[in-house]
Coordinates of N, CA and C in Angstrom, one line a residue:
M196 N 22.8 14.7 -88.3 CA 23.8 15.7 -87.9 C 24.2 16.6 -89.0
T197 N 24.1 17.9 -88.8 CA 24.4 18.8 -89.8 C 25.8 19.3 -89.7
K198 N 26.4 19.5 -90.8 CA 27.8 20.0 -90.8 C 27.8 21.5 -90.8
E199 N 28.6 22.0 -89.9 CA 28.7 23.5 -89.8 C 29.6 24.0 -90.9
K200 N 29.2 25.1 -91.4 CA 29.9 25.8 -92.5 C 31.3 26.1 -92.1
L201 N 32.3 25.8 -93.0 CA 33.7 26.0 -92.7 C 34.1 27.3 -93.4
V202 N 35.0 28.0 -92.7 CA 35.7 29.2 -93.3 C 37.2 29.0 -93.1
T203 N 37.9 29.7 -94.0 CA 39.3 29.6 -94.0 C 39.9 30.8 -93.2
I204 N 40.8 30.6 -92.3 CA 41.4 31.6 -91.5 C 42.9 31.5 -91.8
H205 N 43.6 32.7 -91.7 CA 45.1 32.7 -91.8 C 45.6 33.1 -90.4
V206 N 46.3 32.2 -89.8 CA 46.9 32.4 -88.5 C 48.2 33.2 -88.6
H207 N 48.3 34.4 -88.1 CA 49.6 35.1 -88.2 C 50.4 35.0 -86.9
T208 N 49.8 34.6 -85.8 CA 50.4 34.4 -84.5 C 50.0 33.0 -83.9
P209 N 50.8 32.0 -83.8 CA 50.4 30.7 -83.3 C 49.7 30.9 -81.9
F210 N 48.7 30.0 -81.7 CA 48.0 30.1 -80.4 C 47.3 28.8 -80.1
K211 N 46.9 28.6 -78.8 CA 46.0 27.5 -78.4 C 44.7 28.0 -78.0
L212 N 43.6 27.4 -78.5 CA 42.3 27.8 -78.1 C 41.7 26.7 -77.2
T213 N 41.2 27.1 -76.1 CA 40.5 26.2 -75.2 C 39.0 26.3 -75.4
H214 N 38.4 25.2 -75.8 CA 36.9 25.2 -76.1 C 36.1 25.1 -74.8
A215 N 34.8 25.3 -74.9 CA 33.9 25.2 -73.8 C 34.0 23.8 -73.1
D216 N 34.3 22.8 -73.8 CA 34.4 21.4 -73.2 C 35.8 21.2 -72.6
N217 N 36.6 22.2 -72.6 CA 38.0 22.2 -72.0 C 39.0 21.4 -72.9
S218 N 38.6 21.1 -74.2 CA 39.5 20.6 -75.1 C 40.4 21.7 -75.7
V219 N 41.6 21.4 -76.0 CA 42.5 22.4 -76.5 C 42.9 22.2 -77.9
Q220 N 42.8 23.2 -78.8 CA 43.1 23.1 -80.2 C 44.3 24.0 -80.5
E221 N 45.3 23.5 -81.0 CA 46.5 24.3 -81.4 C 46.4 24.8 -82.8
F222 N 46.8 26.0 -83.0 CA 46.8 26.6 -84.3 C 48.2 27.1 -84.6
G223 N 48.9 26.6 -85.6 CA 50.2 27.1 -86.0 C 50.0 28.1 -87.1
K224 N 51.1 28.8 -87.5 CA 51.0 29.8 -88.5 C 50.5 29.1 -89.8
G225 N 49.7 29.9 -90.6 CA 49.2 29.4 -91.9 C 47.7 29.3 -92.0
R226 N 47.3 28.7 -93.0 CA 45.8 28.6 -93.3 C 45.2 27.4 -92.5
H227 N 44.0 27.6 -92.0 CA 43.2 26.6 -91.3 C 41.8 26.7 -91.8
N228 N 41.1 25.6 -91.9 CA 39.7 25.6 -92.2 C 39.0 25.2 -91.0
V229 N 38.2 26.1 -90.5 CA 37.5 25.9 -89.2 C 36.0 26.2 -89.3
P230 N 35.2 25.7 -88.4 CA 33.8 26.1 -88.3 C 33.7 27.6 -88.1
E231 N 32.6 28.2 -88.6 CA 32.3 29.6 -88.4 C 32.4 30.0 -86.9
S232 N 31.8 29.1 -86.0 CA 31.8 29.4 -84.6 C 33.2 29.6 -84.0
V233 N 34.1 28.8 -84.5 CA 35.5 28.9 -84.0 C 36.2 30.2 -84.6
A234 N 35.9 30.4 -85.9 CA 36.5 31.6 -86.5 C 36.0 32.9 -85.9
A235 N 34.8 32.9 -85.4 CA 34.2 34.1 -84.8 C 34.6 34.3 -83.3
H236 N 35.3 33.3 -82.7 CA 35.7 33.5 -81.3 C 36.7 34.7 -81.2
W237 N 36.5 35.5 -80.2 CA 37.3 36.7 -80.0 C 38.8 36.4 -80.0
F238 N 39.2 35.3 -79.4 CA 40.6 35.0 -79.2 C 41.2 34.5 -80.6
V239 N 40.4 33.8 -81.4 CA 40.8 33.4 -82.7 C 41.0 34.6 -83.6
E240 N 40.0 35.5 -83.5 CA 40.1 36.8 -84.3 C 41.3 37.6 -84.0
A241 N 41.7 37.5 -82.7 CA 42.9 38.3 -82.3 C 44.2 37.8 -83.0
H242 N 44.2 36.6 -83.4 CA 45.4 35.9 -83.9 C 45.4 35.6 -85.4
T243 N 44.3 36.0 -86.0 CA 44.1 35.5 -87.4 C 43.5 36.6 -88.3
E244 N 43.5 36.3 -89.6 CA 42.8 37.1 -90.6 C 41.8 36.1 -91.3
A245 N 40.6 36.5 -91.4 CA 39.6 35.7 -92.1 C 39.8 35.7 -93.6
L246 N 39.7 34.5 -94.3 CA 40.0 34.5 -95.7 C 38.7 34.1 -96.5
G247 N 37.6 33.8 -95.8 CA 36.4 33.5 -96.5 C 36.0 32.1 -96.3
D248 N 34.9 31.7 -97.2 CA 34.4 30.4 -97.1 C 35.3 29.3 -97.6
F249 N 35.2 28.2 -97.1 CA 36.0 27.0 -97.6 C 35.0 26.0 -98.1
T250 N 35.2 25.6 -99.3 CA 34.4 24.6 -99.9 C 35.3 23.4 -100.1
P251 N 35.0 22.3 -99.5 CA 35.8 21.1 -99.6 C 35.9 20.6 -101.1
P252 N 37.1 20.3 -101.6 CA 37.2 19.8 -103.0 C 36.4 18.5 -103.2
N253 N 35.9 18.3 -104.4 CA 35.3 17.1 -104.8 C 36.3 16.1 -105.1
L254 N 36.4 15.1 -104.3 CA 37.5 14.1 -104.4 C 37.0 12.9 -105.4
D255 N 37.9 12.6 -106.3 CA 37.6 11.4 -107.1 C 38.3 10.2 -106.5
E256 N 38.2 9.1 -107.1 CA 38.7 7.8 -106.5 C 40.2 7.9 -106.3
A257 N 40.9 8.5 -107.3 CA 42.4 8.7 -107.1 C 42.7 9.6 -106.0
G258 N 42.0 10.6 -105.8 CA 42.2 11.5 -104.7 C 42.0 10.8 -103.3
A259 N 40.9 10.1 -103.3 CA 40.6 9.3 -102.1 C 41.6 8.3 -101.8
Q260 N 42.2 7.7 -102.8 CA 43.2 6.7 -102.6 C 44.5 7.4 -102.1
R261 N 44.8 8.5 -102.7 CA 46.0 9.3 -102.2 C 45.8 9.7 -100.8
I262 N 44.6 10.1 -100.4 CA 44.4 10.5 -99.0 C 44.6 9.3 -98.1
A263 N 44.1 8.1 -98.5 CA 44.3 6.9 -97.7 C 45.8 6.6 -97.6
E264 N 46.6 6.7 -98.7 CA 48.0 6.5 -98.6 C 48.7 7.4 -97.6
L265 N 48.3 8.7 -97.7 CA 48.9 9.7 -96.9 C 48.5 9.5 -95.4
E266 N 47.3 9.1 -95.2 CA 46.9 8.8 -93.8 C 47.7 7.6 -93.3
G267 N 47.9 6.6 -94.1 CA 48.8 5.5 -93.7 C 50.2 5.9 -93.4
K268 N 50.7 6.8 -94.2 CA 52.1 7.3 -93.9 C 52.1 8.1 -92.6
V269 N 51.0 8.9 -92.4 CA 50.9 9.6 -91.1 C 50.9 8.7 -89.9
T270 N 50.2 7.6 -90.0 CA 50.1 6.6 -89.0 C 51.5 6.0 -88.7
E271 N 52.2 5.7 -89.8 CA 53.5 5.1 -89.7 C 54.5 6.1 -89.1
L272 N 54.4 7.4 -89.5 CA 55.3 8.4 -88.9 C 55.0 8.6 -87.4
Q273 N 53.7 8.5 -87.0 CA 53.3 8.7 -85.6 C 53.9 7.6 -84.8
Q274 N 53.9 6.3 -85.4 CA 54.5 5.2 -84.7 C 56.0 5.4 -84.5
L275 N 56.7 5.9 -85.5 CA 58.1 6.2 -85.4 C 58.3 7.3 -84.4
L276 N 57.5 8.3 -84.4 CA 57.6 9.3 -83.4 C 57.5 8.8 -82.0
E277 N 56.6 7.9 -81.7 CA 56.4 7.3 -80.4 C 57.7 6.5 -80.0
I278 N 58.3 5.8 -81.0 CA 59.5 5.0 -80.7 C 60.6 6.0 -80.3
E279 N 60.7 7.1 -81.1 CA 61.8 8.1 -80.8 C 61.5 8.8 -79.4
K280 N 60.2 9.0 -79.1 CA 59.9 9.6 -77.8 C 60.4 8.7 -76.7
D281 N 60.1 7.4 -76.8 CA 60.5 6.4 -75.8 C 62.1 6.4 -75.7
K282 N 62.8 6.5 -76.8 CA 64.2 6.6 -76.7 C 64.7 7.8 -76.0
V283 N 64.0 8.9 -76.2 CA 64.4 10.2 -75.5 C 64.1 10.0 -74.0
V284 N 63.0 9.4 -73.7 CA 62.7 9.2 -72.2 C 63.8 8.3 -71.6
E285 N 64.2 7.3 -72.3 CA 65.3 6.4 -71.8 C 66.6 7.1 -71.7
Q286 N 66.9 7.9 -72.7 CA 68.2 8.6 -72.6 C 68.2 9.7 -71.5
T287 N 67.0 10.3 -71.3 CA 66.9 11.3 -70.3 C 67.1 10.7 -68.9
E288 N 66.6 9.5 -68.7 CA 66.8 8.8 -67.5 C 68.2 8.4 -67.3
Q289 N 68.9 8.0 -68.3 CA 70.3 7.7 -68.3 C 71.2 8.9 -67.9
L290 N 70.8 10.1 -68.5 CA 71.5 11.3 -68.2 C 71.3 11.8 -66.8
Q291 N 70.1 11.6 -66.3 CA 69.8 12.0 -64.9 C 70.6 11.1 -64.0
A292 N 70.7 9.8 -64.3 CA 71.5 8.9 -63.4 C 72.9 9.3 -63.5
A293 N 73.4 9.6 -64.6 CA 74.8 10.0 -64.8 C 75.1 11.3 -64.0
A294 N 74.1 12.2 -64.1 CA 74.3 13.5 -63.4 C 74.3 13.3 -61.9
A295 N 73.4 12.4 -61.4 CA 73.4 12.1 -60.0 C 74.7 11.5 -59.5
G296 N 75.3 10.6 -60.4 CA 76.6 10.1 -60.1 C 77.7 11.1 -60.0
L297 N 77.6 12.1 -60.9 CA 78.6 13.2 -60.9 C 78.5 14.1 -59.7
V298 N 77.2 14.3 -59.2 CA 77.0 15.1 -58.0 C 77.6 14.3 -56.8
E299 N 77.4 13.0 -56.8 CA 78.0 12.2 -55.7 C 79.5 12.3 -55.7
R300 N 80.1 12.1 -56.9 CA 81.5 12.2 -57.0 C 82.1 13.6 -56.6
N301 N 81.4 14.6 -57.0 CA 81.8 16.0 -56.6 C 81.8 16.1 -55.1
E302 N 80.8 15.6 -54.5 CA 80.7 15.6 -53.0 C 81.9 14.9 -52.4
Q303 N 82.2 13.7 -53.0 CA 83.3 12.9 -52.5 C 84.6 13.7 -52.6
I304 N 84.8 14.3 -53.8 CA 86.0 15.1 -54.1 C 86.1 16.3 -53.1
T305 N 85.0 16.9 -52.8 CA 85.0 18.0 -51.8 C 85.4 17.5 -50.5
A306 N 84.9 16.4 -50.0 CA 85.2 15.8 -48.7 C 86.7 15.5 -48.7
L307 N 87.2 14.8 -49.8 CA 88.6 14.4 -49.8 C 89.5 15.7 -49.8
N308 N 89.1 16.7 -50.5 CA 89.9 18.0 -50.5 C 90.0 18.6 -49.1
A309 N 88.9 18.5 -48.4 CA 88.9 19.0 -47.0 C 89.8 18.2 -46.2
Q310 N 89.8 16.8 -46.4 CA 90.7 16.0 -45.6 C 92.2 16.3 -45.9
V311 N 92.5 16.5 -47.2 CA 93.8 16.8 -47.6 C 94.3 18.2 -47.0
A312 N 93.4 19.2 -47.0 CA 93.7 20.4 -46.4 C 94.0 20.3 -44.9
D313 N 93.2 19.5 -44.2 CA 93.3 19.3 -42.8 C 94.7 18.6 -42.5
L314 N 95.0 17.5 -43.3 CA 96.2 16.8 -43.1 C 97.4 17.7 -43.5
T315 N 97.3 18.5 -44.5 CA 98.4 19.4 -44.9 C 98.6 20.4 -43.7
A316 N 97.6 20.9 -43.2 CA 97.7 21.9 -42.1 C 98.4 21.2 -40.9
R317 N 98.0 20.0 -40.5 CA 98.6 19.3 -39.4 C 100.1 19.0 -39.7
L318 N 100.4 18.6 -40.9 CA 101.8 18.3 -41.3 C 102.6 19.6 -41.2
E319 N 102.1 20.7 -41.7 CA 102.9 22.0 -41.6 C 103.0 22.4 -40.1
K320 N 102.0 22.1 -39.3 CA 102.1 22.5 -37.9 C 103.1 21.6 -37.2
S321 N 103.1 20.3 -37.5 CA 104.1 19.4 -36.9 C 105.5 19.7 -37.4
N322 N 105.7 20.0 -38.7 CA 107.0 20.4 -39.2 C 107.5 21.7 -38.6
G323 N 106.6 22.6 -38.4 CA 107.0 23.9 -37.8 C 107.4 23.7 -36.3
A324 N 106.7 22.8 -35.6 CA 107.1 22.6 -34.2 C 108.4 21.8 -34.1
A325 N 108.7 20.9 -35.1 CA 109.9 20.1 -35.0 C 111.1 21.0 -35.3
K326 N 111.0 22.1 -36.1 CA 112.1 22.9 -36.5 C 112.5 23.8 -35.3
K327 N 111.6 24.1 -34.4 CA 111.9 25.0 -33.3 C 112.8 24.4 -32.3

C-alpha cells in the first residue's frame, strides 16, 4: 500500500467534505495536512489556501512516547466527553418532563380561570336579580 503525498492547506472558512464513499470529513479553521487528491477537490479549494508539501517529522523515541501519552489523554478526554453527553441527555429528558408538567398545569389554570369567570358571572347575575 503506497502512501499518498500529503500537502498542507490553510482553511479560512470551516466546511464539511463528503467523499465519494459518503464519509464526511470536517475541516475547522487552521492548517490541515491532507492527501493531494483532497486538496485538489474543488470544494476544498474554495475554502482553503494551499501551503505546499508536508513532510512528516522524523520522530525519535521521546517524541513517539509523547504521542502515546497524548493519545492516552485524548482517549481519557473522549471518555469524559461521553459521560458528559450522557448527563446532558438525562438533563434534557428531565427538562422535557418538567416542561410537559408545566404545560399540563397551565391548561389546568386556564380551565380553572374559565370556571371562576363562569361562576363570577352567575354570581353577579344572581346578585343583580336579587336587588331588583
